[in-house]
Amino acid sequence: MAYRSTVGTSGYVFADLREVMAKASPARSGDYLAGLGARSYEERMAARMVLADLPLQRFLDEALIPYEADEITRLIIDRHDANAFAPVRSLTVGEFRHWLLLDSTDSAALAAAAPGITPEMAAAVSKLMRNQDLILAARKCRVLTRFRNTLGLPGHLAVRLQPNHPTDDLHGIAASLLDGLLYGAGDAVVGINPASDSLNTMQGLWRMLDEVRERFDIPMQSCVLTHVTHQIRAIEQGVPIDLVFQSIAGTEQANASFGVTLGLLREAHEAALSLGRGTLGDNVMYFETGQGSALSAGGHHGVDQQTCEARAYAVAREFRPLLTNTVVGFIGPEYLYDGKQIIRAGLEDHFCGKLLGVPMGCDVCYTNHAEADQDDMDTLMTLLANAGLTFIMGVPGADDIMLNYQSTSFHDALYLRSLMGLKRAPEFEAWLARMDIADAHGRLREVGRGHALLRELPFMHTA
């Protein structure tokens, strides 16, 4: 079905809903690489005018990727909750934006509507929103999850402690882990990206993390970010695994490039649940996503990269994750060229995920060949903290020595806490006070050389 619009004296015709969505997107290099981006600001505005007048129902009637061809489309349609959709069913995309920004549309209303909102609806309305709209609407979305602590509470910000090492050296990892804990980081997850694909090596990482957690009675969860099949095998072998990780995307073909299907993710979810390791809750999955993954896999089906990313959140939502992380600048300038595009993408991803009921964090990051710098990251993390972000990364010095990219540091989290009065997960904050790492208000203390963490952690399970 073709869509038409006129701007000034120029008329525009869009072949189908996919083209409307792609041409309405803010400019980004990935869409131009795919030949999908608007050719001018005027064409972009024409597409947005069409989009604003489209009923939300149209996204249920006209699938961007055919139902028969893609299991993610089938998941989205089959899981759609008509009762939750009822309050917004009669709205156009433009009216939906207005509804989201109303003071009367509060956190309870957004949570009730979430099962009725599809990723395509979320992506569509985000294309009509300014950055401030994305921040304001996302801030109203509340998504609480629990494993050994509680994440997503209003006025809180958690940190994923990322103690990576280029050779998986346990001493080096222990040093980064110690550094992070003494800076009050690690309440979201202690997550290691292993350099090795050896299951024996990764078993050592899992066991070390669990030994540290048990020795110091830390209310945290850990994760080794390897392929889901390795984690299923490790669970079968009795390895102490908290969260099961997997990178996911928004199309069946893109997920196939990661070696995963919905069926495999269900198997992993059930395996993690069978361990019963959570003390407060059973949110046992950790997902990572990123704009451009479907295009890089040749699996975007002519759909713009931001809409493909939003579809990945339907996959995440299916498995009730503890954490979902958009690694927004990691894939490179071919997909998000500069700081402006990375900032916009991070705000879009966070808004779309939260609107769909997904607990969203962001790896506020860039690669060294992108037209971006740490000032851009300061801007994005500050905006996201105002938008109610669930967690950020804590990387020693903000420079990951294994993955070779620039992220955020333990100090960045302290900046956001000081600026906005943000707290850590309450159970983790109480542990920091018990350990004399922080005071009753969450402010860090000076730790002497006799502190138990300094005496013991560097030498645990590293022989």
GROMACS .gro file of C-alpha atoms in nm:
model
  463
    1MET     CA    1   0.000   0.000   0.000
    2ALA     CA    2   0.147   0.335  -0.106
    3TYR     CA    3   0.145   0.643   0.117
    4ARG     CA    4   0.147   1.002  -0.011
    5SER     CA    5   0.238   1.337   0.142
    6THR     CA    6   0.298   1.692   0.027
    7VAL     CA    7   0.545   1.939   0.177
    8GLY     CA    8   0.532   2.285   0.023
    9THR     CA    9   0.506   2.231  -0.350
   10SER     CA   10   0.668   1.885  -0.347
   11GLY     CA   11   0.476   1.561  -0.343
   12TYR     CA   12   0.619   1.239  -0.201
   13VAL     CA   13   0.513   0.879  -0.246
   14PHE     CA   14   0.627   0.600  -0.013
   15ALA     CA   15   0.588   0.249  -0.142
   16ASP     CA   16   0.488   0.089   0.188
   17LEU     CA   17   0.494   0.124   0.565
   18ARG     CA   18   0.857   0.011   0.579
   19GLU     CA   19   0.961   0.304   0.361
   20VAL     CA   20   0.757   0.549   0.567
   21MET     CA   21   0.928   0.427   0.884
   22ALA     CA   22   1.276   0.437   0.731
   23LYS     CA   23   1.238   0.782   0.574
   24ALA     CA   24   1.090   0.923   0.898
   25SER     CA   25   1.395   0.818   1.100
   26PRO     CA   26   1.649   1.077   1.215
   27ALA     CA   27   1.957   1.061   0.995
   28ARG     CA   28   2.203   0.781   1.071
   29SER     CA   29   2.479   0.626   0.868
   30GLY     CA   30   2.346   0.270   0.889
   31ASP     CA   31   2.022   0.357   0.714
   32TYR     CA   32   2.214   0.534   0.437
   33LEU     CA   33   2.444   0.234   0.408
   34ALA     CA   34   2.133   0.021   0.354
   35GLY     CA   35   1.988   0.268   0.102
   36LEU     CA   36   1.691   0.342   0.329
   37GLY     CA   37   1.748   0.694   0.465
   38ALA     CA   38   1.559   1.004   0.359
   39ARG     CA   39   1.726   1.191   0.074
   40SER     CA   40   1.648   1.532   0.223
   41TYR     CA   41   1.510   1.699   0.531
   42GLU     CA   42   1.195   1.771   0.334
   43GLU     CA   43   1.143   1.405   0.248
   44ARG     CA   44   1.200   1.313   0.613
   45MET     CA   45   0.933   1.562   0.720
   46ALA     CA   46   0.693   1.430   0.457
   47ALA     CA   47   0.737   1.078   0.593
   48ARG     CA   48   0.681   1.201   0.948
   49MET     CA   49   0.359   1.373   0.844
   50VAL     CA   50   0.234   1.044   0.701
   51LEU     CA   51   0.343   0.857   1.010
   52ALA     CA   52   0.176   1.101   1.250
   53ASP     CA   53  -0.163   1.040   1.085
   54LEU     CA   54  -0.140   0.660   1.077
   55PRO     CA   55  -0.358   0.468   1.325
   56LEU     CA   56  -0.163   0.249   1.567
   57GLN     CA   57  -0.382  -0.038   1.450
   58ARG     CA   58  -0.206  -0.021   1.112
   59PHE     CA   59   0.101  -0.186   1.266
   60LEU     CA   60  -0.109  -0.490   1.354
   61ASP     CA   61  -0.264  -0.501   1.005
   62GLU     CA   62   0.054  -0.442   0.800
   63ALA     CA   63   0.358  -0.634   0.925
   64LEU     CA   64   0.691  -0.480   0.827
   65ILE     CA   65   0.840  -0.830   0.804
   66PRO     CA   66   0.590  -1.100   0.698
   67TYR     CA   67   0.441  -1.322   0.969
   68GLU     CA   68   0.520  -1.635   0.766
   69ALA     CA   69   0.885  -1.540   0.715
   70ASP     CA   70   1.003  -1.438   1.060
   71GLU     CA   71   0.960  -1.590   1.406
   72ILE     CA   72   1.007  -1.252   1.575
   73THR     CA   73   0.708  -1.114   1.383
   74ARG     CA   74   0.509  -1.418   1.493
   75LEU     CA   75   0.617  -1.360   1.854
   76ILE     CA   76   0.509  -0.995   1.837
   77ILE     CA   77   0.167  -1.071   1.689
   78ASP     CA   78   0.093  -1.383   1.891
   79ARG     CA   79   0.185  -1.219   2.223
   80HIS     CA   80  -0.004  -0.896   2.156
   81ASP     CA   81  -0.246  -0.818   2.439
   82ALA     CA   82  -0.564  -0.668   2.293
   83ASN     CA   83  -0.701  -0.569   2.634
   84ALA     CA   84  -0.385  -0.374   2.720
   85PHE     CA   85  -0.400  -0.209   2.376
   86ALA     CA   86  -0.763  -0.099   2.417
   87PRO     CA   87  -0.693   0.243   2.582
   88VAL     CA   88  -0.478   0.354   2.286
   89ARG     CA   89  -0.639   0.150   2.006
   90SER     CA   90  -0.817   0.450   1.851
   91LEU     CA   91  -0.508   0.675   1.848
   92THR     CA   92  -0.290   0.774   1.558
   93VAL     CA   93   0.087   0.772   1.606
   94GLY     CA   94   0.082   1.149   1.656
   95GLU     CA   95  -0.198   1.123   1.911
   96PHE     CA   96  -0.007   0.843   2.084
   97ARG     CA   97   0.287   1.080   2.130
   98HIS     CA   98   0.054   1.333   2.289
   99TRP     CA   99  -0.092   1.063   2.518
  100LEU     CA  100   0.253   0.953   2.631
  101LEU     CA  101   0.348   1.307   2.730
  102LEU     CA  102   0.028   1.390   2.920
  103ASP     CA  103   0.076   1.439   3.295
  104SER     CA  104  -0.227   1.213   3.345
  105THR     CA  105  -0.048   0.926   3.167
  106ASP     CA  106   0.144   0.805   3.469
  107SER     CA  107   0.365   0.507   3.543
  108ALA     CA  108   0.069   0.280   3.617
  109ALA     CA  109  -0.099   0.365   3.286
  110LEU     CA  110   0.223   0.301   3.094
  111ALA     CA  111   0.283  -0.032   3.267
  112ALA     CA  112  -0.074  -0.142   3.194
  113ALA     CA  113  -0.043  -0.050   2.826
  114ALA     CA  114   0.301  -0.209   2.770
  115PRO     CA  115   0.179  -0.560   2.669
  116GLY     CA  116  -0.043  -0.399   2.406
  117ILE     CA  117   0.232  -0.193   2.245
  118THR     CA  118   0.433  -0.352   1.967
  119PRO     CA  119   0.795  -0.263   1.892
  120GLU     CA  120   0.689  -0.106   1.563
  121MET     CA  121   0.446   0.124   1.745
  122ALA     CA  122   0.718   0.224   1.990
  123ALA     CA  123   0.967   0.287   1.709
  124ALA     CA  124   0.710   0.485   1.509
  125VAL     CA  125   0.622   0.724   1.790
  126SER     CA  126   0.990   0.771   1.880
  127LYS     CA  127   1.051   0.903   1.526
  128LEU     CA  128   0.811   1.191   1.600
  129MET     CA  129   0.967   1.277   1.935
  130ARG     CA  130   1.232   1.528   2.024
  131ASN     CA  131   1.509   1.421   2.261
  132GLN     CA  132   1.329   1.585   2.552
  133ASP     CA  133   1.013   1.386   2.470
  134LEU     CA  134   1.210   1.060   2.477
  135ILE     CA  135   1.357   1.152   2.816
  136LEU     CA  136   1.029   1.264   2.974
  137ALA     CA  137   0.823   0.965   2.859
  138ALA     CA  138   1.091   0.709   2.947
  139ARG     CA  139   1.130   0.857   3.294
  140LYS     CA  140   0.767   0.772   3.368
  141CYS     CA  141   0.815   0.404   3.276
  142ARG     CA  142   0.888   0.179   3.577
  143VAL     CA  143   1.036  -0.166   3.521
  144LEU     CA  144   1.145  -0.347   3.838
  145THR     CA  145   1.344  -0.671   3.831
  146ARG     CA  146   1.503  -0.887   4.101
  147PHE     CA  147   1.758  -1.164   4.142
  148ARG     CA  148   1.973  -1.101   4.452
  149ASN     CA  149   1.890  -0.732   4.462
  150THR     CA  150   1.625  -0.496   4.329
  151LEU     CA  151   1.685  -0.298   4.010
  152GLY     CA  152   1.484  -0.023   3.842
  153LEU     CA  153   1.352   0.161   4.146
  154PRO     CA  154   1.284   0.534   4.095
  155GLY     CA  155   1.581   0.747   4.199
  156HIS     CA  156   1.825   0.458   4.161
  157LEU     CA  157   2.103   0.381   3.912
  158ALA     CA  158   2.294   0.054   3.906
  159VAL     CA  159   2.634  -0.028   3.753
  160ARG     CA  160   2.753  -0.332   3.565
  161LEU     CA  161   3.107  -0.393   3.688
  162GLN     CA  162   3.299  -0.505   3.378
  163PRO     CA  163   3.640  -0.643   3.485
  164ASN     CA  164   3.755  -0.769   3.146
  165HIS     CA  165   4.112  -0.885   3.080
  166PRO     CA  166   4.278  -0.955   2.741
  167THR     CA  167   4.403  -1.300   2.854
  168ASP     CA  168   4.132  -1.380   3.113
  169ASP     CA  169   4.401  -1.360   3.378
  170LEU     CA  170   4.232  -1.414   3.716
  171HIS     CA  171   4.471  -1.181   3.898
  172GLY     CA  172   4.394  -0.900   3.652
  173ILE     CA  173   4.021  -0.963   3.675
  174ALA     CA  174   4.041  -0.970   4.056
  175ALA     CA  175   4.219  -0.632   4.053
  176SER     CA  176   3.948  -0.473   3.841
  177LEU     CA  177   3.677  -0.637   4.051
  178LEU     CA  178   3.834  -0.502   4.370
  179ASP     CA  179   3.864  -0.157   4.216
  180GLY     CA  180   3.498  -0.155   4.118
  181LEU     CA  181   3.363  -0.280   4.450
  182LEU     CA  182   3.561  -0.016   4.639
  183TYR     CA  183   3.401   0.247   4.414
  184GLY     CA  184   3.057   0.105   4.497
  185ALA     CA  185   2.997  -0.055   4.156
  186GLY     CA  186   2.856  -0.397   4.075
  187ASP     CA  187   2.493  -0.390   4.182
  188ALA     CA  188   2.355  -0.447   3.830
  189VAL     CA  189   2.586  -0.741   3.757
  190VAL     CA  190   2.953  -0.832   3.758
  191GLY     CA  191   2.984  -0.935   3.396
  192ILE     CA  192   3.300  -1.058   3.224
  193ASN     CA  193   3.347  -1.066   2.846
  194PRO     CA  194   3.588  -1.360   2.816
  195ALA     CA  195   3.874  -1.345   2.567
  196SER     CA  196   3.878  -1.724   2.539
  197ASP     CA  197   3.608  -1.954   2.405
  198SER     CA  198   3.735  -2.241   2.623
  199LEU     CA  199   3.471  -2.380   2.856
  200ASN     CA  200   3.741  -2.471   3.110
  201THR     CA  201   3.864  -2.112   3.119
  202MET     CA  202   3.513  -1.978   3.158
  203GLN     CA  203   3.438  -2.224   3.438
  204GLY     CA  204   3.726  -2.069   3.629
  205LEU     CA  205   3.571  -1.725   3.581
  206TRP     CA  206   3.228  -1.836   3.701
  207ARG     CA  207   3.373  -2.012   4.005
  208MET     CA  208   3.592  -1.718   4.101
  209LEU     CA  209   3.299  -1.475   4.086
  210ASP     CA  210   3.083  -1.705   4.294
  211GLU     CA  211   3.360  -1.757   4.549
  212VAL     CA  212   3.400  -1.380   4.593
  213ARG     CA  213   3.024  -1.333   4.625
  214GLU     CA  214   2.990  -1.606   4.888
  215ARG     CA  215   3.301  -1.509   5.085
  216PHE     CA  216   3.190  -1.149   5.130
  217ASP     CA  217   2.813  -1.217   5.123
  218ILE     CA  218   2.759  -0.967   4.841
  219PRO     CA  219   2.398  -0.923   4.722
  220MET     CA  220   2.497  -0.923   4.356
  221GLN     CA  221   2.470  -1.142   4.049
  222SER     CA  222   2.742  -1.244   3.806
  223CYS     CA  223   2.761  -1.338   3.441
  224VAL     CA  224   3.016  -1.454   3.184
  225LEU     CA  225   2.915  -1.320   2.846
  226THR     CA  226   2.965  -1.620   2.623
  227HIS     CA  227   2.734  -1.797   2.379
  228VAL     CA  228   2.418  -1.937   2.530
  229THR     CA  229   2.507  -2.294   2.430
  230HIS     CA  230   2.824  -2.277   2.644
  231GLN     CA  231   2.615  -2.164   2.938
  232ILE     CA  232   2.364  -2.446   2.897
  233ARG     CA  233   2.652  -2.696   2.892
  234ALA     CA  234   2.807  -2.535   3.199
  235ILE     CA  235   2.476  -2.554   3.387
  236GLU     CA  236   2.454  -2.923   3.300
  237GLN     CA  237   2.804  -2.966   3.448
  238GLY     CA  238   2.708  -2.801   3.777
  239VAL     CA  239   2.885  -2.467   3.728
  240PRO     CA  240   2.744  -2.192   3.956
  241ILE     CA  241   2.578  -1.962   3.702
  242ASP     CA  242   2.358  -1.670   3.805
  243LEU     CA  243   2.248  -1.494   3.487
  244VAL     CA  244   2.243  -1.643   3.138
  245PHE     CA  245   2.361  -1.400   2.870
  246GLN     CA  246   2.297  -1.371   2.500
  247SER     CA  247   2.325  -1.106   2.229
  248ILE     CA  248   1.993  -1.077   2.047
  249ALA     CA  249   1.853  -0.891   1.747
  250GLY     CA  250   1.513  -0.806   1.604
  251THR     CA  251   1.480  -1.050   1.317
  252GLU     CA  252   1.503  -1.427   1.289
  253GLN     CA  253   1.779  -1.399   1.029
  254ALA     CA  254   1.988  -1.166   1.244
  255ASN     CA  255   1.949  -1.394   1.545
  256ALA     CA  256   2.057  -1.685   1.326
  257SER     CA  257   2.384  -1.497   1.267
  258PHE     CA  258   2.429  -1.508   1.647
  259GLY     CA  259   2.351  -1.880   1.643
  260VAL     CA  260   2.027  -1.847   1.841
  261THR     CA  261   1.657  -1.907   1.799
  262LEU     CA  262   1.364  -1.841   2.028
  263GLY     CA  263   1.358  -2.212   2.104
  264LEU     CA  264   1.721  -2.211   2.215
  265LEU     CA  265   1.660  -1.905   2.434
  266ARG     CA  266   1.365  -2.083   2.597
  267GLU     CA  267   1.588  -2.381   2.671
  268ALA     CA  268   1.848  -2.152   2.830
  269HIS     CA  269   1.584  -1.967   3.032
  270GLU     CA  270   1.445  -2.292   3.169
  271ALA     CA  271   1.796  -2.415   3.252
  272ALA     CA  272   1.874  -2.097   3.447
  273LEU     CA  273   1.542  -2.111   3.632
  274SER     CA  274   1.610  -2.473   3.730
  275LEU     CA  275   1.909  -2.361   3.940
  276GLY     CA  276   1.694  -2.145   4.169
  277ARG     CA  277   1.989  -1.925   4.262
  278GLY     CA  278   1.800  -1.600   4.296
  279THR     CA  279   1.714  -1.501   4.653
  280LEU     CA  280   1.471  -1.216   4.578
  281GLY     CA  281   1.342  -1.300   4.233
  282ASP     CA  282   1.371  -1.515   3.922
  283ASN     CA  283   1.471  -1.269   3.651
  284VAL     CA  284   1.762  -1.479   3.524
  285MET     CA  285   1.848  -1.348   3.177
  286TYR     CA  286   2.083  -1.075   3.059
  287PHE     CA  287   2.053  -0.956   2.698
  288GLU     CA  288   2.260  -0.717   2.488
  289THR     CA  289   2.147  -0.547   2.169
  290GLY     CA  290   2.266  -0.273   1.935
  291GLN     CA  291   2.141  -0.073   1.638
  292GLY     CA  292   2.288  -0.204   1.315
  293SER     CA  293   2.316  -0.573   1.405
  294ALA     CA  294   2.039  -0.679   1.166
  295LEU     CA  295   2.192  -0.482   0.880
  296SER     CA  296   2.541  -0.617   0.947
  297ALA     CA  297   2.395  -0.970   0.937
  298GLY     CA  298   2.208  -0.903   0.611
  299GLY     CA  299   1.885  -0.971   0.796
  300HIS     CA  300   1.706  -0.634   0.809
  301HIS     CA  301   1.445  -0.705   0.535
  302GLY     CA  302   1.451  -0.341   0.428
  303VAL     CA  303   1.351  -0.223   0.777
  304ASP     CA  304   1.538   0.072   0.928
  305GLN     CA  305   1.792  -0.008   1.198
  306GLN     CA  306   1.611   0.161   1.486
  307THR     CA  307   1.290  -0.034   1.421
  308CYS     CA  308   1.490  -0.357   1.399
  309GLU     CA  309   1.644  -0.268   1.734
  310ALA     CA  310   1.302  -0.210   1.891
  311ARG     CA  311   1.195  -0.554   1.769
  312ALA     CA  312   1.484  -0.703   1.968
  313TYR     CA  313   1.310  -0.579   2.282
  314ALA     CA  314   1.014  -0.805   2.200
  315VAL     CA  315   1.257  -1.096   2.220
  316ALA     CA  316   1.392  -0.969   2.552
  317ARG     CA  317   1.042  -0.909   2.692
  318GLU     CA  318   0.948  -1.271   2.625
  319PHE     CA  319   1.207  -1.396   2.876
  320ARG     CA  320   1.160  -1.147   3.161
  321PRO     CA  321   1.530  -1.047   3.184
  322LEU     CA  322   1.693  -0.894   3.487
  323LEU     CA  323   1.884  -0.661   3.252
  324THR     CA  324   1.884  -0.557   2.887
  325ASN     CA  325   2.170  -0.347   2.760
  326THR     CA  326   2.182  -0.145   2.439
  327VAL     CA  327   2.551  -0.124   2.348
  328VAL     CA  328   2.476   0.188   2.157
  329GLY     CA  329   2.803   0.296   1.995
  330PHE     CA  330   2.993  -0.032   1.991
  331ILE     CA  331   2.914  -0.149   1.640
  332GLY     CA  332   3.093   0.149   1.483
  333PRO     CA  333   3.051   0.460   1.266
  334GLU     CA  334   2.918   0.258   0.972
  335TYR     CA  335   2.591   0.246   1.167
  336LEU     CA  336   2.606   0.545   1.405
  337TYR     CA  337   2.853   0.791   1.258
  338ASP     CA  338   2.913   1.051   1.526
  339GLY     CA  339   2.827   1.171   1.876
  340LYS     CA  340   2.498   1.325   1.763
  341GLN     CA  341   2.376   0.997   1.613
  342ILE     CA  342   2.495   0.793   1.913
  343ILE     CA  343   2.318   1.026   2.158
  344ARG     CA  344   1.993   1.010   1.964
  345ALA     CA  345   2.010   0.631   1.928
  346GLY     CA  346   2.075   0.582   2.299
  347LEU     CA  347   1.769   0.789   2.392
  348GLU     CA  348   1.553   0.607   2.136
  349ASP     CA  349   1.662   0.263   2.253
  350HIS     CA  350   1.604   0.340   2.619
  351PHE     CA  351   1.260   0.489   2.551
  352CYS     CA  352   1.143   0.203   2.327
  353GLY     CA  353   1.265  -0.066   2.564
  354LYS     CA  354   1.110   0.092   2.873
  355LEU     CA  355   0.781   0.156   2.688
  356LEU     CA  356   0.765  -0.215   2.604
  357GLY     CA  357   0.828  -0.309   2.968
  358VAL     CA  358   1.193  -0.408   2.934
  359PRO     CA  359   1.456  -0.317   3.201
  360MET     CA  360   1.697  -0.101   3.002
  361GLY     CA  361   2.057  -0.013   3.061
  362CYS     CA  362   2.299   0.144   2.818
  363ASP     CA  363   2.665   0.091   2.744
  364VAL     CA  364   2.734   0.458   2.670
  365CYS     CA  365   3.025   0.396   2.437
  366TYR     CA  366   3.203   0.457   2.109
  367THR     CA  367   3.477   0.301   1.903
  368ASN     CA  368   3.800   0.485   1.839
  369HIS     CA  369   3.726   0.539   1.467
  370ALA     CA  370   3.389   0.708   1.530
  371GLU     CA  371   3.346   1.086   1.518
  372ALA     CA  372   3.274   1.096   1.891
  373ASP     CA  373   3.456   1.157   2.215
  374GLN     CA  374   3.410   1.134   2.590
  375ASP     CA  375   3.227   1.468   2.602
  376ASP     CA  376   2.955   1.310   2.388
  377MET     CA  377   2.939   1.022   2.632
  378ASP     CA  378   2.910   1.265   2.925
  379THR     CA  379   2.611   1.421   2.750
  380LEU     CA  380   2.441   1.090   2.676
  381MET     CA  381   2.487   0.938   3.020
  382THR     CA  382   2.358   1.256   3.184
  383LEU     CA  383   2.049   1.258   2.963
  384LEU     CA  384   1.986   0.888   3.022
  385ALA     CA  385   2.023   0.923   3.397
  386ASN     CA  386   1.753   1.190   3.382
  387ALA     CA  387   1.543   0.953   3.172
  388GLY     CA  388   1.550   0.685   3.444
  389LEU     CA  389   1.814   0.451   3.302
  390THR     CA  390   1.840   0.125   3.496
  391PHE     CA  391   2.220   0.085   3.473
  392ILE     CA  392   2.542   0.193   3.303
  393MET     CA  393   2.881   0.027   3.261
  394GLY     CA  394   3.165   0.050   3.507
  395VAL     CA  395   3.493  -0.010   3.322
  396PRO     CA  396   3.828   0.074   3.485
  397GLY     CA  397   3.931   0.408   3.338
  398ALA     CA  398   3.638   0.383   3.089
  399ASP     CA  399   3.878   0.204   2.848
  400ASP     CA  400   3.808  -0.166   2.798
  401ILE     CA  401   4.146  -0.331   2.750
  402MET     CA  402   3.995  -0.652   2.610
  403LEU     CA  403   3.723  -0.522   2.377
  404ASN     CA  404   3.921  -0.209   2.281
  405TYR     CA  405   3.646   0.050   2.298
  406GLN     CA  406   3.560   0.351   2.514
  407SER     CA  407   3.281   0.323   2.770
  408THR     CA  408   3.199   0.470   3.112
  409SER     CA  409   3.393   0.435   3.436
  410PHE     CA  410   3.330   0.387   3.807
  411HIS     CA  411   3.390   0.763   3.845
  412ASP     CA  412   3.114   0.839   3.593
  413ALA     CA  413   2.861   0.664   3.814
  414LEU     CA  414   2.984   0.868   4.112
  415TYR     CA  415   2.933   1.185   3.908
  416LEU     CA  416   2.574   1.091   3.829
  417ARG     CA  417   2.503   1.000   4.191
  418SER     CA  418   2.645   1.329   4.315
  419LEU     CA  419   2.466   1.533   4.049
  420MET     CA  420   2.122   1.371   4.080
  421GLY     CA  421   2.120   1.204   4.420
  422LEU     CA  422   2.084   0.859   4.264
  423LYS     CA  423   2.112   0.554   4.487
  424ARG     CA  424   2.241   0.203   4.428
  425ALA     CA  425   2.024  -0.107   4.456
  426PRO     CA  426   1.908  -0.095   4.820
  427GLU     CA  427   2.042  -0.438   4.915
  428PHE     CA  428   2.382  -0.353   4.763
  429GLU     CA  429   2.387  -0.011   4.929
  430ALA     CA  430   2.326  -0.178   5.267
  431TRP     CA  431   2.615  -0.419   5.199
  432LEU     CA  432   2.851  -0.130   5.123
  433ALA     CA  433   2.759   0.022   5.459
  434ARG     CA  434   2.812  -0.310   5.641
  435MET     CA  435   3.154  -0.341   5.478
  436ASP     CA  436   3.248   0.018   5.570
  437ILE     CA  437   3.294   0.101   5.202
  438ALA     CA  438   3.019   0.366   5.213
  439ASP     CA  439   2.835   0.550   5.485
  440ALA     CA  440   2.462   0.533   5.558
  441HIS     CA  441   2.400   0.790   5.283
  442GLY     CA  442   2.589   0.593   5.017
  443ARG     CA  443   2.894   0.820   5.017
  444LEU     CA  444   3.222   0.635   4.978
  445ARG     CA  445   3.461   0.610   5.271
  446GLU     CA  446   3.838   0.592   5.265
  447VAL     CA  447   3.932   0.227   5.293
  448GLY     CA  448   4.246   0.132   5.484
  449ARG     CA  449   4.493  -0.137   5.387
  450GLY     CA  450   4.354  -0.370   5.650
  451HIS     CA  451   4.012  -0.387   5.488
  452ALA     CA  452   3.898  -0.745   5.420
  453LEU     CA  453   3.852  -0.686   5.046
  454LEU     CA  454   4.208  -0.555   5.010
  455ARG     CA  455   4.351  -0.837   5.219
  456GLU     CA  456   4.171  -1.128   5.061
  457LEU     CA  457   4.007  -1.065   4.724
  458PRO     CA  458   4.324  -1.035   4.510
  459PHE     CA  459   4.436  -1.380   4.622
  460MET     CA  460   4.112  -1.574   4.600
  461HIS     CA  461   4.084  -1.852   4.341
  462THR     CA  462   4.377  -1.711   4.143
  463ALA     CA  463   4.647  -1.965   4.213
   0.00000   0.00000   0.00000
